PDB file of C-alpha atoms in Angstrom:
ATOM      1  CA  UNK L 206     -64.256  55.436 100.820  1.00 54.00           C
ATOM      2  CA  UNK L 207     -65.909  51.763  99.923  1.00 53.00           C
ATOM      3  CA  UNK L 208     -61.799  51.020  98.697  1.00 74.00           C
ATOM      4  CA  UNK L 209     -60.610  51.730 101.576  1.00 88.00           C
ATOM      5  CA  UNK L 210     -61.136  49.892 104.246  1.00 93.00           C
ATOM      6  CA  UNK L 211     -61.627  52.296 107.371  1.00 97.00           C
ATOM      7  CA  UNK L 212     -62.784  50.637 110.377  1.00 98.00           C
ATOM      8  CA  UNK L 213     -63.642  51.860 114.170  1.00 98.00           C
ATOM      9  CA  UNK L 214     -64.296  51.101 117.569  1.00 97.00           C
ATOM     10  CA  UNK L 215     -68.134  51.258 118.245  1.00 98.00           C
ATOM     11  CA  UNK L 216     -70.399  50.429 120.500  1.00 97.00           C
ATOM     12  CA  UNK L 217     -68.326  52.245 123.479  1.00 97.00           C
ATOM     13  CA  UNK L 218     -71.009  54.681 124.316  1.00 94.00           C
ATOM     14  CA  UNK L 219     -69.374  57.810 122.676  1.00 94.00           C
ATOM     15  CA  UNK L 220     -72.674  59.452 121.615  1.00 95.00           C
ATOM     16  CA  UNK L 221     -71.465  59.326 117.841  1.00 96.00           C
ATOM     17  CA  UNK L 222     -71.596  55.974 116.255  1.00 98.00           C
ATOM     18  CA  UNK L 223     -74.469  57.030 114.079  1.00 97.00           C
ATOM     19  CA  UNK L 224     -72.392  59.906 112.292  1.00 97.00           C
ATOM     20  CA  UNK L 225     -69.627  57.900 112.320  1.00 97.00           C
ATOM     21  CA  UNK L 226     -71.207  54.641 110.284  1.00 98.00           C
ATOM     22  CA  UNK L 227     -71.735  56.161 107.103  1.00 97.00           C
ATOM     23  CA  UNK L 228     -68.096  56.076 106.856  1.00 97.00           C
ATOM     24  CA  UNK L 229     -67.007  53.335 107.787  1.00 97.00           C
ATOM     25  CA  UNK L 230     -66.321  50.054 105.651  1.00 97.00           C
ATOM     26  CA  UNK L 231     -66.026  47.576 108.997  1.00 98.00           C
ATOM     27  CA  UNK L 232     -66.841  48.423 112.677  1.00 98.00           C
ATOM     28  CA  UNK L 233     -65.479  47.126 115.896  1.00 98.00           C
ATOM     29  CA  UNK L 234     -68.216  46.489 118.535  1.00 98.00           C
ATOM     30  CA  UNK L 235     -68.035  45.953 122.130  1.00 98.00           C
ATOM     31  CA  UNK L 236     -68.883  42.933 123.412  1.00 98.00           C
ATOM     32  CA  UNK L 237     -68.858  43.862 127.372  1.00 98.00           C
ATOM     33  CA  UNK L 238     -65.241  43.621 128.642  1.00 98.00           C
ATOM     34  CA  UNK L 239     -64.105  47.190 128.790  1.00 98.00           C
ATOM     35  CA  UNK L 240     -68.105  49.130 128.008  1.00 98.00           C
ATOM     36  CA  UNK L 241     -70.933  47.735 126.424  1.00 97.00           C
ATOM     37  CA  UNK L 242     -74.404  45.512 126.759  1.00 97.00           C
ATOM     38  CA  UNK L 243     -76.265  43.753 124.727  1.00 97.00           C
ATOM     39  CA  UNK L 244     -78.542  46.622 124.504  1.00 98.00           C
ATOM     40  CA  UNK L 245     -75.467  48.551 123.186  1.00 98.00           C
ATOM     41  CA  UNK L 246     -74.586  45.578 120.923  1.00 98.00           C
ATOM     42  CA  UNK L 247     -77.920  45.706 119.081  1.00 98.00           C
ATOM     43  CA  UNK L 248     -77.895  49.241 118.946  1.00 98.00           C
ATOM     44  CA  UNK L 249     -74.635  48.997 117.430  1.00 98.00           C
ATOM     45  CA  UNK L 250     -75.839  46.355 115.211  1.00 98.00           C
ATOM     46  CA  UNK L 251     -78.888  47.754 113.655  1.00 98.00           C
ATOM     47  CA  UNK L 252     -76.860  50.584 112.429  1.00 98.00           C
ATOM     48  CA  UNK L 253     -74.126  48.473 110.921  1.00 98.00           C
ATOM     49  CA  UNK L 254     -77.114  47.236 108.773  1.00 97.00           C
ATOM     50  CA  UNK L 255     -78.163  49.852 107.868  1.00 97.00           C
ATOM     51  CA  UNK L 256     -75.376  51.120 105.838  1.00 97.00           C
ATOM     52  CA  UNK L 257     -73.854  47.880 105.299  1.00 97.00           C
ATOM     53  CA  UNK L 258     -70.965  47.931 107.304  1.00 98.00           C
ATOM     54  CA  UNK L 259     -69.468  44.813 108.066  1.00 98.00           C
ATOM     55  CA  UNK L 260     -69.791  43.820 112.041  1.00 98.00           C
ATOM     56  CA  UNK L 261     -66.619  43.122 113.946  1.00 98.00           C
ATOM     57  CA  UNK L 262     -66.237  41.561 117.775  1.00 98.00           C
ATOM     58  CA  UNK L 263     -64.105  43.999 119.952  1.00 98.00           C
ATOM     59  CA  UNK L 264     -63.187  41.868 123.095  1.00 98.00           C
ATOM     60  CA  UNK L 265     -61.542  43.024 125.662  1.00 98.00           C
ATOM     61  CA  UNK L 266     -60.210  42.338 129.123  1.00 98.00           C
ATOM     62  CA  UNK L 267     -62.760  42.541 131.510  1.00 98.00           C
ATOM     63  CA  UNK L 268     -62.277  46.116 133.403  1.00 96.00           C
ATOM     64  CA  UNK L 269     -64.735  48.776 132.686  1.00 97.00           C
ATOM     65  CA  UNK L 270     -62.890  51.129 135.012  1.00 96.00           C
ATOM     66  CA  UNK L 271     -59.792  52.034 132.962  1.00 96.00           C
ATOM     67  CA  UNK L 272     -62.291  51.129 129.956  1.00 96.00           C
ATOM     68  CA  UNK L 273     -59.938  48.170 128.871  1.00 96.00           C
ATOM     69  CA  UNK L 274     -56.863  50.269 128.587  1.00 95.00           C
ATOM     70  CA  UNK L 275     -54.922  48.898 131.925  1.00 95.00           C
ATOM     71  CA  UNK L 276     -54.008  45.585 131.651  1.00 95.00           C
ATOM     72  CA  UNK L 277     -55.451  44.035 135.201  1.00 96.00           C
ATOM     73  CA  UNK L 278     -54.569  41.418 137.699  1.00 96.00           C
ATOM     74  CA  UNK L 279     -56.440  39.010 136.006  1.00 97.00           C
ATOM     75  CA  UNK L 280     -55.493  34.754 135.229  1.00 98.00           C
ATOM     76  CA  UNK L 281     -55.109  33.253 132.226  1.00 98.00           C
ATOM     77  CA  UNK L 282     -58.236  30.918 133.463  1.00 98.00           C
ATOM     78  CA  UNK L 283     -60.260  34.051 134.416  1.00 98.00           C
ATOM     79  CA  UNK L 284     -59.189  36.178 131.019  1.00 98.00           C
ATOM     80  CA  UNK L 285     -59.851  32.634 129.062  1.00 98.00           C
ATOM     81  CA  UNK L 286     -63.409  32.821 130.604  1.00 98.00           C
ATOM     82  CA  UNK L 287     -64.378  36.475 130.428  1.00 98.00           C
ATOM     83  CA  UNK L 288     -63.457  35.945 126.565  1.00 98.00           C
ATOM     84  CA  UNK L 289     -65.341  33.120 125.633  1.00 98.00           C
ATOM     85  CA  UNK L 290     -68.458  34.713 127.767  1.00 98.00           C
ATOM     86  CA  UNK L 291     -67.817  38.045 125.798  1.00 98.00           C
ATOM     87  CA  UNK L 292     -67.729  36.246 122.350  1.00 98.00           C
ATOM     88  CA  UNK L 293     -70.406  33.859 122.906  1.00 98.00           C
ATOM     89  CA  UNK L 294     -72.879  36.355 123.659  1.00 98.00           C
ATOM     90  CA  UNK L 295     -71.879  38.498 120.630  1.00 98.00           C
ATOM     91  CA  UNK L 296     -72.467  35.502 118.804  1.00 98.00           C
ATOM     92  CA  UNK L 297     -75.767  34.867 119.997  1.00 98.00           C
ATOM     93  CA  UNK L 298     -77.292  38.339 119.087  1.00 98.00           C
ATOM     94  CA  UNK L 299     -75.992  38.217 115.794  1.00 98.00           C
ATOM     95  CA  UNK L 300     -77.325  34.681 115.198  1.00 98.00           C
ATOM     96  CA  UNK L 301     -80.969  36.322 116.410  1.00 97.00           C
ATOM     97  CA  UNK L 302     -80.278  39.140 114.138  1.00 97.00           C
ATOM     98  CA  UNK L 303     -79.376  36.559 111.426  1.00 97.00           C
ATOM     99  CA  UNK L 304     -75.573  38.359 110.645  1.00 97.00           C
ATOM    100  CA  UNK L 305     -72.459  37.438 109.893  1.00 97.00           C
ATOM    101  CA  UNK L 306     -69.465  38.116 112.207  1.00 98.00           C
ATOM    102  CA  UNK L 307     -66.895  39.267 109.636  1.00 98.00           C
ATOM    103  CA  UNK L 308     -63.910  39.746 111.952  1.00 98.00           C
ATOM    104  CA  UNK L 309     -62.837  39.596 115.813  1.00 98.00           C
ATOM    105  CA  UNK L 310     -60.693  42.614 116.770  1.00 98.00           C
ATOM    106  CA  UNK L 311     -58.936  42.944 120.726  1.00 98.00           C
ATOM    107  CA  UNK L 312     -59.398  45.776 122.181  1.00 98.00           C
ATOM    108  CA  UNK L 313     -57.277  48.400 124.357  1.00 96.00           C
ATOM    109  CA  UNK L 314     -54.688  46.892 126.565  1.00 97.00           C
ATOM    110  CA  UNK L 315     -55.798  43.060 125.383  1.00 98.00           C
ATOM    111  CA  UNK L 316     -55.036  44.267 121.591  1.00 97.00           C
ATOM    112  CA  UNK L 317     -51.503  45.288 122.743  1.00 96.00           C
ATOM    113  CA  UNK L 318     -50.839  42.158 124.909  1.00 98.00           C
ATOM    114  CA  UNK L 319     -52.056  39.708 121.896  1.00 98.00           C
ATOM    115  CA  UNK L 320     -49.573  41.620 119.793  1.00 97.00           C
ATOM    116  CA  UNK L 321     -46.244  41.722 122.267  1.00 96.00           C
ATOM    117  CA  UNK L 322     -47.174  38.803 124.192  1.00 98.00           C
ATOM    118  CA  UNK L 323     -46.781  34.918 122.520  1.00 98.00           C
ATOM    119  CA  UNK L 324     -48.534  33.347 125.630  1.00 98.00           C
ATOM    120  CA  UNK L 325     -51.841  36.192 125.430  1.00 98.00           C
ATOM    121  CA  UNK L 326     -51.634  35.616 121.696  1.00 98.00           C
ATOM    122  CA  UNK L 327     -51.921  31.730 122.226  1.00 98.00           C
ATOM    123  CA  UNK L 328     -54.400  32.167 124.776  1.00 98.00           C
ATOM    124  CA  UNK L 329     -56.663  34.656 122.766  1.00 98.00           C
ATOM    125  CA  UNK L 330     -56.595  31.831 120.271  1.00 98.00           C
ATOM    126  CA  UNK L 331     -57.212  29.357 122.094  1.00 98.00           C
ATOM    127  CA  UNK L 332     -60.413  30.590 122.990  1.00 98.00           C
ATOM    128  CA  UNK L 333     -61.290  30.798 119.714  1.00 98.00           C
ATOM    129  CA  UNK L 334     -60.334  27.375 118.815  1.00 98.00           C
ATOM    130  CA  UNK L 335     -62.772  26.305 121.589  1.00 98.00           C
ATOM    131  CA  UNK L 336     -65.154  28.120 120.304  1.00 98.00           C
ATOM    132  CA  UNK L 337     -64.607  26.371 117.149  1.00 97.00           C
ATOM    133  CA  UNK L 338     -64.094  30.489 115.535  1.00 97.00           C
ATOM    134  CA  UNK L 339     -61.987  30.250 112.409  1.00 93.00           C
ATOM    135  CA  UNK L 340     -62.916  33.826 111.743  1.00 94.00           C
ATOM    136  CA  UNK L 341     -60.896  37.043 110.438  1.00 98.00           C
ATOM    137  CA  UNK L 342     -58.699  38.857 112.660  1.00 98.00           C
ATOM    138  CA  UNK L 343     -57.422  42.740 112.534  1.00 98.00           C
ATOM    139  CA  UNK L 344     -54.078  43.033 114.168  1.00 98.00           C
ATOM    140  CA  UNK L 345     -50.537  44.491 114.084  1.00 96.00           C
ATOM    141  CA  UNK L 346     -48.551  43.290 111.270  1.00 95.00           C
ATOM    142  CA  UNK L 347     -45.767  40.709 112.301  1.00 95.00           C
ATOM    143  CA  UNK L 348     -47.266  40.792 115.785  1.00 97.00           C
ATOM    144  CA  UNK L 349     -47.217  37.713 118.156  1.00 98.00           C
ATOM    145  CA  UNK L 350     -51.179  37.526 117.041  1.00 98.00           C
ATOM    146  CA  UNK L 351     -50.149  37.673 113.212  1.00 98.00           C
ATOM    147  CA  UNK L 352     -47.822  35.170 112.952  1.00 98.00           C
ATOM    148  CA  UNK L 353     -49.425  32.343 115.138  1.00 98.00           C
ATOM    149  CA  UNK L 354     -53.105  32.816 114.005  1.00 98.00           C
ATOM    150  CA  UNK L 355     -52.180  32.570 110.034  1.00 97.00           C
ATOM    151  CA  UNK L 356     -51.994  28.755 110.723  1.00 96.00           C
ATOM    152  CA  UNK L 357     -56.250  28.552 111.093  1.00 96.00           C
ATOM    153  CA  UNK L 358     -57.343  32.380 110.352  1.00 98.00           C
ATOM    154  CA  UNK L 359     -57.039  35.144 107.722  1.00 98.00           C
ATOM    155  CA  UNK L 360     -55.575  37.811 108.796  1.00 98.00           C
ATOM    156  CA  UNK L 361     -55.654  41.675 107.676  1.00 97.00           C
ATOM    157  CA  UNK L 362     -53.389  44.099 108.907  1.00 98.00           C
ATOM    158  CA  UNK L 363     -54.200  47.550 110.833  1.00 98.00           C
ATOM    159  CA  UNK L 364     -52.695  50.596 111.044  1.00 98.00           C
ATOM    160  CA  UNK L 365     -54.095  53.456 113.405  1.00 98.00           C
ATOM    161  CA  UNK L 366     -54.729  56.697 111.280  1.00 98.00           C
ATOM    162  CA  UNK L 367     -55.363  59.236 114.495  1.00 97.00           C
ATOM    163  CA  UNK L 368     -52.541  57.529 116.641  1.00 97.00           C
ATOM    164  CA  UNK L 369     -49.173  58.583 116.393  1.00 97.00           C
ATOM    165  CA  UNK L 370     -46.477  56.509 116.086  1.00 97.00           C
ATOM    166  CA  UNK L 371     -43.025  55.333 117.483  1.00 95.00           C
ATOM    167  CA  UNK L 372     -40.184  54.461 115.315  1.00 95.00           C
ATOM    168  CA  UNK L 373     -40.567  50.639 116.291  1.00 93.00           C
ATOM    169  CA  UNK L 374     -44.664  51.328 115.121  1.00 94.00           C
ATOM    170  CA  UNK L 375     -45.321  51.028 118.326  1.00 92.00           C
ATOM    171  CA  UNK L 376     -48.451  53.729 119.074  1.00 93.00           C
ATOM    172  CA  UNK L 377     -47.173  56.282 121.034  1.00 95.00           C
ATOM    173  CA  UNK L 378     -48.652  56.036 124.795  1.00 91.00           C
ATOM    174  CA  UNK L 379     -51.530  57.593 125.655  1.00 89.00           C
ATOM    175  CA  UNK L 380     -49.881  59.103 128.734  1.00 90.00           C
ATOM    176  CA  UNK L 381     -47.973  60.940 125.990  1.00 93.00           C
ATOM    177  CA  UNK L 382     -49.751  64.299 125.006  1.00 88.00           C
ATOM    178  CA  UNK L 383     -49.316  64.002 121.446  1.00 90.00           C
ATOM    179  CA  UNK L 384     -50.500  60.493 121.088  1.00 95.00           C
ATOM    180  CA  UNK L 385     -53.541  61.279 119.959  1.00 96.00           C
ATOM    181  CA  UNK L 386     -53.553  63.122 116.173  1.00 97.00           C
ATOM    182  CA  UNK L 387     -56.725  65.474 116.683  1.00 95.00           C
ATOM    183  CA  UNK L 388     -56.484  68.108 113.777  1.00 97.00           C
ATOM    184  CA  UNK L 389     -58.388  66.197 110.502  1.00 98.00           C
ATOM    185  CA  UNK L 390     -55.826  67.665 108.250  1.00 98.00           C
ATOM    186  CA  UNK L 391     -52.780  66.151 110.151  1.00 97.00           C
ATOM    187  CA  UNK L 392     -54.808  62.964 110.405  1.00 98.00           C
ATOM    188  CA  UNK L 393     -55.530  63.122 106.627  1.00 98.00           C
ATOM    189  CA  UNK L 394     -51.707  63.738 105.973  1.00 97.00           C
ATOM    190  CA  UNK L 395     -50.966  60.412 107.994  1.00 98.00           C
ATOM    191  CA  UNK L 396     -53.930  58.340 106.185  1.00 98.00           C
ATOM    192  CA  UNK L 397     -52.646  59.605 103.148  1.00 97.00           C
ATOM    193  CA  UNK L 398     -49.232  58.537 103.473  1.00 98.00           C
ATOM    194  CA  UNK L 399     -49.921  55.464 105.084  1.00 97.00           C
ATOM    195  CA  UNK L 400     -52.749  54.293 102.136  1.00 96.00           C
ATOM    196  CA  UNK L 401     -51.156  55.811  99.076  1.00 95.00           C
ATOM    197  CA  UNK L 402     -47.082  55.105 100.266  1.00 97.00           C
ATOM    198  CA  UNK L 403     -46.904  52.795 102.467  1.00 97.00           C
ATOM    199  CA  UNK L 404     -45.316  55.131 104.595  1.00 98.00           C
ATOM    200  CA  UNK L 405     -45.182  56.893 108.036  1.00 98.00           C
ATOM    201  CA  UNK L 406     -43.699  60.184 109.916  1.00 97.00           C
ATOM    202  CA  UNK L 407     -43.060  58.763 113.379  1.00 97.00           C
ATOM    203  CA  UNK L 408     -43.192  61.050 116.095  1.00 95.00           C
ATOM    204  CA  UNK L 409     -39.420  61.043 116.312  1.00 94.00           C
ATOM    205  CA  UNK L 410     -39.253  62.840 113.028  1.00 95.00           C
ATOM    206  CA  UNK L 411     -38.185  59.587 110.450  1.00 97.00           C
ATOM    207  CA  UNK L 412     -40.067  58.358 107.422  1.00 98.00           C
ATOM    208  CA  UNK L 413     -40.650  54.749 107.909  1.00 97.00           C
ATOM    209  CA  UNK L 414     -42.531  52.003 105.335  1.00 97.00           C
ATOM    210  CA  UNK L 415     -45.742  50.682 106.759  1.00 97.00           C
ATOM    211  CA  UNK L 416     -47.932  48.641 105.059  1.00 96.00           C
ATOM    212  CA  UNK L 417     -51.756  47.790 106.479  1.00 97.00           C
ATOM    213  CA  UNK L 418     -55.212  46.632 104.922  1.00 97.00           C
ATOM    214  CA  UNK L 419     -57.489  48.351 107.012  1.00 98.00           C
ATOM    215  CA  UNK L 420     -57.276  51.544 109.237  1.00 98.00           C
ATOM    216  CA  UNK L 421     -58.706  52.108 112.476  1.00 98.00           C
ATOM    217  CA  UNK L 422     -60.226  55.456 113.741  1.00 97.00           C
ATOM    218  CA  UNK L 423     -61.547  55.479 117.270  1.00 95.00           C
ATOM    219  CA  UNK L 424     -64.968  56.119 117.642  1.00 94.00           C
ATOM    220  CA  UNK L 425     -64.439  58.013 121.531  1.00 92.00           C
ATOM    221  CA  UNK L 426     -62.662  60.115 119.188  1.00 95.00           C
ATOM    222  CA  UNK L 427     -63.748  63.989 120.042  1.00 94.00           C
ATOM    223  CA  UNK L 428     -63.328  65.088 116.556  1.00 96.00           C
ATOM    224  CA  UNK L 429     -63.775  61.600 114.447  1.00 97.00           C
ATOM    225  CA  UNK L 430     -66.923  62.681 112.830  1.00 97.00           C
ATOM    226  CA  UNK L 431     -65.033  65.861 111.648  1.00 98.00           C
ATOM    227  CA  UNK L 432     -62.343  63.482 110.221  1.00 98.00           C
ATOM    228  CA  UNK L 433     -63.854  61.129 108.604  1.00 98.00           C
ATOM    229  CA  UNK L 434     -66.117  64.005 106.279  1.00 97.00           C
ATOM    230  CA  UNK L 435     -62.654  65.813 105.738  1.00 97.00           C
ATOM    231  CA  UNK L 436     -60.780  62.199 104.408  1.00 97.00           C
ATOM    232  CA  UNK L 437     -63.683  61.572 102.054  1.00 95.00           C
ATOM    233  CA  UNK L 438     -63.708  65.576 101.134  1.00 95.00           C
ATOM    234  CA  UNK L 439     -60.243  64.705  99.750  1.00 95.00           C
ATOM    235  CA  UNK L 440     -60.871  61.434  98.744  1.00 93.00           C
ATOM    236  CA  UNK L 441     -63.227  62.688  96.259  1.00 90.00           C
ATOM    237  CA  UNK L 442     -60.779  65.188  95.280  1.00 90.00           C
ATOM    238  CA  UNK L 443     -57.938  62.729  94.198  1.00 84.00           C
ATOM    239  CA  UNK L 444     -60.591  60.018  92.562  1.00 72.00           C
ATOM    240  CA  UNK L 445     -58.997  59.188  88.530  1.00 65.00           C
TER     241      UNK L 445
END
């Protein structure tokens, strides 16, 4: 699984980070918006050492109610705060744990603003600039975040392999009861597709292209541990 780059949303208190690390190639950790301490963010940490997965900041808006997934009445001033408070704090445990921050990752509602929204994208790098952050960023491709943060930040593309899809590749809304893929073989079948064809079975029925560099599974996922040993049972299987 080390070619592919599979990446999830730790650090959320889902009981299951520790099964889930082994496979992962980057992780997403949460820095205190929607869950998460900086208890939880060493935790997190130590494990991504462990087995050497590269560390990730998963910011959110600040709303541990609807666990980030609700965009809130919130400012621009307020959000611009709650982010930089969120990021430098991530920052300063990994400085005292002496690791790099590979990437920066929104979370929940935020991660679907940046992506829709040109005035949350500009503000969600503006903070950064502040912050004087040129880092990586994981986000939609051609998204409002994609287009304006090439011009000081690498970007790499995600695609959601337990999420289902609309035929804009829009994710399907979690109000929806098949937004969620839960079965590891129909969740291999989309990873597989999506990885090896650049392609997608939206939930309307059409085959659409889709092309990503890493792929997310969520780690408050009931089954992701299940998952992720079935996609490397088959990985193995197809290896030249």
């Amino acid at each position: 699984m080390n070619k592919v780059n599979i990446n999830a949303d730790l650090g959320e208190m889902a009981g299951q980070d520790e099964e889930i690390m082994p496979y992962l190639n980057s992780c997403n950790i949460a820095t205190g918006g929607h869950v998460g301490d900086a208890k939880s963010i060493q935790k997190t940490i130590n494990l991504a050492k462990r087995y050497n997965v590269k560390i990730g900041a998963h910011p959110s808006y600040p709303d541990h109610e609807n666990f980030g997934r609700v965009r809130p009445d919130i400012s621009d001033k307020e959000l611009h705060k709650s982010l930089t408070h969120q990021l430098q704090n991530f920052y300063k445990i990994t400085a005292e744990n002496n690791v790099d921050v590979h990437h920066i990752k929104p979370h929940g509602a935020l991660y679907h603003d940046v992506v829709n929204d040109k005035s949350k994208a500009e503000l969600f790098l503006e903070v950064l600039a502040d912050l004087g952050l040129k880092t990586l960023i994981y986000t939609l491709k051609d998204s409002f975040l994609d287009q304006l943060g090439r011009k000081n930040h690498r970007i790499l593309h995600e695609a959601f392999i337990d999420r289902r899809y609309n035929l804009d590749l829009s994710l399907v809304s979690r109000k929806e009861k098949d937004a969620l893929i839960e079965k590891p073989e129909e969740v291999w079948n989309q990873f597989y597709s999506m990885v090896f064809l650049n392609k997608i079975n939206v939930i309307s029925g059409e085959v659409i292209d889709i092309r990503a560099d890493t792929f997310c599974i969520h780690g408050d996922h009931p089954n992701a541990v299940n998952i992720l040993k079935f996609i490397q049972e088959k990985l193995e299987l197809i290896k030249p």
